[in-house]
Short mmCIF file of C-alpha atoms in Angstrom, two decimals:
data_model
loop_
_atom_site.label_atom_id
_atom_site.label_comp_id
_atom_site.label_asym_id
_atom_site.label_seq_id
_atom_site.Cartn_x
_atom_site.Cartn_y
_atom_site.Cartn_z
CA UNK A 1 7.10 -18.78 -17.06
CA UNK A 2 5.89 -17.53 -13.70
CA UNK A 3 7.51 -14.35 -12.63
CA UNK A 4 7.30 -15.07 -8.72
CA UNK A 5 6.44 -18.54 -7.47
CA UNK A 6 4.79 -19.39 -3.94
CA UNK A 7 5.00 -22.87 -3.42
CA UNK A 8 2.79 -22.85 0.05
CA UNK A 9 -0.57 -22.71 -0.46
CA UNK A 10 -0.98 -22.53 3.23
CA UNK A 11 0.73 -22.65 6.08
CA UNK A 12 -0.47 -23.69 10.08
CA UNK A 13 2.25 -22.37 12.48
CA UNK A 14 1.35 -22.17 16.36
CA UNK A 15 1.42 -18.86 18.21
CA UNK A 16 4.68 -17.43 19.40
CA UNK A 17 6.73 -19.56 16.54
CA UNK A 18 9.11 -18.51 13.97
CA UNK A 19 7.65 -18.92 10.58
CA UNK A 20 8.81 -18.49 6.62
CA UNK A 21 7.44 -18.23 3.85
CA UNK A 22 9.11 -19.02 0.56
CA UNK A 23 9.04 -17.05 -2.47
CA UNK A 24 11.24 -17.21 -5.65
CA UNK A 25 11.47 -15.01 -8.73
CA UNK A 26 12.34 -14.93 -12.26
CA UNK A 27 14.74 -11.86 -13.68
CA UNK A 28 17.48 -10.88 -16.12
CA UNK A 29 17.07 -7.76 -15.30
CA UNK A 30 20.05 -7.20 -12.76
CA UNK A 31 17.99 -4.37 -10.91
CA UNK A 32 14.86 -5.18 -9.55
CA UNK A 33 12.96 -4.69 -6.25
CA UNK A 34 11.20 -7.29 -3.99
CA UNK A 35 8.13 -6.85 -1.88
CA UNK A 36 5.87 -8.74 0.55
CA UNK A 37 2.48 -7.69 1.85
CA UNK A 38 -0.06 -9.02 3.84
CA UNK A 39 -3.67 -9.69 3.08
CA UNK A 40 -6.18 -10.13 5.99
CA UNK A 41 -9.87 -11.02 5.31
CA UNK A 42 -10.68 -7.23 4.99
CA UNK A 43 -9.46 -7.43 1.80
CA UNK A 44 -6.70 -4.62 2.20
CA UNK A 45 -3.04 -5.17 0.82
CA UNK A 46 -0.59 -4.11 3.31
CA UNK A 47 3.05 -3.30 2.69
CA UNK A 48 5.20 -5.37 4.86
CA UNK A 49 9.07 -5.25 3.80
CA UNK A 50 11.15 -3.96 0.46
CA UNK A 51 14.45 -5.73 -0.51
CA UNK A 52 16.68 -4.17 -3.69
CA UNK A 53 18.77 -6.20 -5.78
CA UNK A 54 21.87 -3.93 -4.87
CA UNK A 55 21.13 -3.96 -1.31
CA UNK A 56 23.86 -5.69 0.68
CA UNK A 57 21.60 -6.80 4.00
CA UNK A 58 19.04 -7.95 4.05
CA UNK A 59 15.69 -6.25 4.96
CA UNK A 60 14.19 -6.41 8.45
CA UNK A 61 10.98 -4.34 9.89
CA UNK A 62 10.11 -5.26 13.63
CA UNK A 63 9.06 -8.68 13.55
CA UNK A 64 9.83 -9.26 9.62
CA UNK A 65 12.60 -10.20 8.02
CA UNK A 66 13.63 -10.96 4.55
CA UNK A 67 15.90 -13.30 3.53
CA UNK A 68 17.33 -12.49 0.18
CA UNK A 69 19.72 -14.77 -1.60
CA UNK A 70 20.35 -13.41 -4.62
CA UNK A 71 22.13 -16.56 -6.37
CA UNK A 72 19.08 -18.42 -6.01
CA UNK A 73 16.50 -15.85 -6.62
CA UNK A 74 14.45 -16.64 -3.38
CA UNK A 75 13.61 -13.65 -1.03
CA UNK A 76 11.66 -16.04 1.98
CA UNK A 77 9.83 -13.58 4.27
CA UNK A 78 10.36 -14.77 8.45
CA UNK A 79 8.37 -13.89 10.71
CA UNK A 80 9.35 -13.98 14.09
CA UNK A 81 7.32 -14.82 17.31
CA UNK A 82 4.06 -14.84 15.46
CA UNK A 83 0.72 -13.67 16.75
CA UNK A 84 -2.95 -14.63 16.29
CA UNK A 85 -3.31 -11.36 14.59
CA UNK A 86 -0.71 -12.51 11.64
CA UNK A 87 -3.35 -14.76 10.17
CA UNK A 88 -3.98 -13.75 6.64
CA UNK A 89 -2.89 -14.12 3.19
CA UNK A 90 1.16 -13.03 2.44
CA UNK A 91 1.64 -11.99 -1.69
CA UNK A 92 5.14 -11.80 -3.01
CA UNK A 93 5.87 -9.32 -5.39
CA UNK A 94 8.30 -7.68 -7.66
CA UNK A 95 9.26 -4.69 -9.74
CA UNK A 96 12.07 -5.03 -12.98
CA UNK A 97 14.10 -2.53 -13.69
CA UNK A 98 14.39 1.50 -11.98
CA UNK A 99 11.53 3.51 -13.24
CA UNK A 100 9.00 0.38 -13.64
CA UNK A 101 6.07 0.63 -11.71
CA UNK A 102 4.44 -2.86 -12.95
CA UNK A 103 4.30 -5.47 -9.21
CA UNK A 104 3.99 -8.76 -10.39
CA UNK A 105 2.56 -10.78 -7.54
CA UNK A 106 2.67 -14.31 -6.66
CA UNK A 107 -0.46 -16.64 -5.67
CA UNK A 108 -0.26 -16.05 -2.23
CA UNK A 109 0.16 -17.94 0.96
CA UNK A 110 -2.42 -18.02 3.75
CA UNK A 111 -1.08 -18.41 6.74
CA UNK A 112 -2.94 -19.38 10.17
CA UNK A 113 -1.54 -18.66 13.17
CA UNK A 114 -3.03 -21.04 16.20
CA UNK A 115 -3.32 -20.44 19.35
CA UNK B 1 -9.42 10.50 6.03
CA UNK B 2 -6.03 9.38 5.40
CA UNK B 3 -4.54 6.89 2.46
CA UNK B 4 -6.20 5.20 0.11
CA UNK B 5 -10.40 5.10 0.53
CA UNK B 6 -12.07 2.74 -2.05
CA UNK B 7 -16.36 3.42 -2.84
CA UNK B 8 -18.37 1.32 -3.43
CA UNK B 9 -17.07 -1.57 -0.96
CA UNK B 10 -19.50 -4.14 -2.68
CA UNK B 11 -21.17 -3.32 -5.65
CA UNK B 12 -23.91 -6.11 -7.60
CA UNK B 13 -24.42 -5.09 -11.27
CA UNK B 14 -26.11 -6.84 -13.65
CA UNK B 15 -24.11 -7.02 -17.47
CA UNK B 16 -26.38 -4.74 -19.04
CA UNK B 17 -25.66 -2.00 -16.46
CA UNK B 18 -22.87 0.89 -15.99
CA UNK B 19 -21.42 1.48 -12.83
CA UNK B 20 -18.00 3.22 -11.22
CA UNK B 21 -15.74 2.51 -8.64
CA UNK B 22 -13.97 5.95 -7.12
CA UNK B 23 -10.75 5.60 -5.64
CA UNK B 24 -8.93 8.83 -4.28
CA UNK B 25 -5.72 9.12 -2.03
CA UNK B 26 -5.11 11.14 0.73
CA UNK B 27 -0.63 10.82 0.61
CA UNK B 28 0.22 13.45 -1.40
CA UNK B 29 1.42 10.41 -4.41
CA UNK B 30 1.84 10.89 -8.42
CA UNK B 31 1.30 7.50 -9.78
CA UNK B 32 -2.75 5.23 -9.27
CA UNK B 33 -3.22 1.67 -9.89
CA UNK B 34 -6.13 -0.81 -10.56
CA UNK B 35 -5.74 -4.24 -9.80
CA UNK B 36 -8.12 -7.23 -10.29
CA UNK B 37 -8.14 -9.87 -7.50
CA UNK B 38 -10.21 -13.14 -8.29
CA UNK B 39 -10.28 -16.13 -6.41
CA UNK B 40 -7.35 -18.39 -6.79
CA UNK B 41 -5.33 -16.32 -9.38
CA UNK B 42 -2.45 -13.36 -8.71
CA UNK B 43 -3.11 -10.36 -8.23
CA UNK B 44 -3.66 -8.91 -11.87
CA UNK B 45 -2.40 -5.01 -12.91
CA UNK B 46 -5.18 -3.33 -15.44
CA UNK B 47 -4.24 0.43 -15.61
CA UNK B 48 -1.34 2.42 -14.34
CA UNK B 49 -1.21 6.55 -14.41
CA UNK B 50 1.49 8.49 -13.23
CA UNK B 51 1.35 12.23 -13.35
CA UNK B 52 -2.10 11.77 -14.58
CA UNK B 53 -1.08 9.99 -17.59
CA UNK B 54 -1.63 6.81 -18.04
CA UNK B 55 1.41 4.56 -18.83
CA UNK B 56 0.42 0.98 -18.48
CA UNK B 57 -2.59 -0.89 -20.14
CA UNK B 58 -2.49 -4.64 -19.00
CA UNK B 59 -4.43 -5.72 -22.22
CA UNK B 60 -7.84 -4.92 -20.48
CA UNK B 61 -11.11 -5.03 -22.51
CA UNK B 62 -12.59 -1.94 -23.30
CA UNK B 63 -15.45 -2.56 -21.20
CA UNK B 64 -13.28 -1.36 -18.20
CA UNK B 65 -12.76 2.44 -18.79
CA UNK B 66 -10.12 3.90 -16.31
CA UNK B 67 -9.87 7.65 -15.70
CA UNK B 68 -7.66 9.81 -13.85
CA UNK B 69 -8.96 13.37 -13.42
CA UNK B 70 -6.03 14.49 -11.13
CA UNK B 71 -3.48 12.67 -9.13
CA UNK B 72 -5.78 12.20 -6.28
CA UNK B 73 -8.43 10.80 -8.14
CA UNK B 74 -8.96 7.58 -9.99
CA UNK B 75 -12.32 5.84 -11.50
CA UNK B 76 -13.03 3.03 -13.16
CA UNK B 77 -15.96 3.09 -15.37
CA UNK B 78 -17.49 0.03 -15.75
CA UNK B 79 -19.95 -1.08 -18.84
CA UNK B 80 -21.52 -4.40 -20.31
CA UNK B 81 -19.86 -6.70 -17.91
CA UNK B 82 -19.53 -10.57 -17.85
CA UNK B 83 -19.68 -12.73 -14.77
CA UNK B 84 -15.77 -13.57 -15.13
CA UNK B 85 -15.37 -9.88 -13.93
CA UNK B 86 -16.71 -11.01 -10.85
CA UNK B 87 -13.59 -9.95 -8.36
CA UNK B 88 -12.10 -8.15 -5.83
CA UNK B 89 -10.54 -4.46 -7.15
CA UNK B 90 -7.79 -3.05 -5.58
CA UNK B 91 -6.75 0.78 -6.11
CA UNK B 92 -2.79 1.40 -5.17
CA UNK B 93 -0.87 4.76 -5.23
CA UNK B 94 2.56 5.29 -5.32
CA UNK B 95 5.45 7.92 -5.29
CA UNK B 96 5.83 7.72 -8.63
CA UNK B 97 8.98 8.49 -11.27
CA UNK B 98 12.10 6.61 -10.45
CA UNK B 99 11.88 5.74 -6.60
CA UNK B 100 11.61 1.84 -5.32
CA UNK B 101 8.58 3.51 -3.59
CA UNK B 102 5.90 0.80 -2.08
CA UNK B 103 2.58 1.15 -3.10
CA UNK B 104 -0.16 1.57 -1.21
CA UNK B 105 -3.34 -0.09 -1.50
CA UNK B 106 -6.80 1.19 -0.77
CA UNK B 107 -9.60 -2.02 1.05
CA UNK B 108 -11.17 -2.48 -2.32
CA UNK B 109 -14.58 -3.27 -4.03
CA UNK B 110 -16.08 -6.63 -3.56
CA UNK B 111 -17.73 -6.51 -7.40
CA UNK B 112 -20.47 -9.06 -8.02
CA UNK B 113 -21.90 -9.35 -11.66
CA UNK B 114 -24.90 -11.49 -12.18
#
């Protein structure tokens, strides 16, 4: 069974929108960490926004937000008043358990942005 | 330089040759990663070190050969590949030990195998 599932292959949102993107995840293990990053065509991974299991709020970082409901394992990533420049590729990933360094990643979203 | 730098950026090999990719991080972290990135499939983890140790082996063939001289520094040796290896690889560092640290990834080599 997949780990974390990205059910957008793609997304076309136009500039200045609100946008999410949906990710849901697979655990019995009651502590565990979620992560988005973003992709752009230069190939690097960049780290975006980190929910816990334990945290209470949910994450936010400038323009991102995550929101994490626990109960149905889904930790959607929104991204408010997009720009042309948040056109790229968005992984989900998570970590099981404290002390695990293994990120499973989803498949990915790519996301345009239009002007 | 500053975080993670990746050499080559695009390497062509043929199978019967032996190359390396170099990573090396500039944040001061304790724990590497390689990752394998083809088209249309996650984001795969091959080798994790921490401490200079390595701790995870995603059930890699031996033809990749990682090595971690010091916590700065990771390679990965690269011998009698197929075409299938064909893929984008991604070096990460992290914290390391216990912390929900985020890793950080280096732009990656575009490897071609013909």
């Amino acid at each position: 069974a997949q780990k974390i599932t990205q059910t957008q292959p793609g997304m076309f949102v136009q500039e200045k929108e609100a946008v999410t993107l949906d990710c849901t995840y697979d655990t019995s293990d009651p502590s565990y960490g979620l992560f988005w990053y973003k992709q752009p065509s230069s190939g690097e991974m960049i780290f975006l926004i980190y929910q816990g299991s334990y945290d209470q709020q949910n994450a936010t970082e400038g323009r991102y937000s995550l929101n994490f409901q626990k109960a149905r394992k889904s930790a959607n990533l929104v991204i408010s008043a997009s720009q042309l420049g948040d056109s790229a590729m968005y992984f989900c990933a998570m970590r099981e358990g404290r002390g695990a360094q293994k990120l499973v990643f989803g498949q990915g979203t790519r996301l345009t942005i239009n002007p | 330089e500053t975080g993670v730098t990746q050499t080559p950026r695009h390497l062509v090999m043929g199978m019967t040759n032996k190359k390396s990719l170099k990573c090396e991080q500039h944040l001061g972290h304790n724990a590497m990663y390689w990752y394998k990135q083809s088209a249309k499939k996650p984001l795969e983890l091959m080798f994790v070190y921490n401490f200079k140790e390595q701790t995870e082996n995603n059930s890699v063939p031996s033809r990749f050969s990682p090595e971690c001289p010091n916590s700065s520094h990771l390679f990965l040796h690269l011998h009698t590949l197929q075409p299938e290896d064909s893929a984008l690889y991604l070096c990460a560092s992290s914290q390391g030990g216990e912390s929900w640290d985020e890793q950080f990834f280096g732009p990656g080599t575009r490897l071609t195998v013909l």
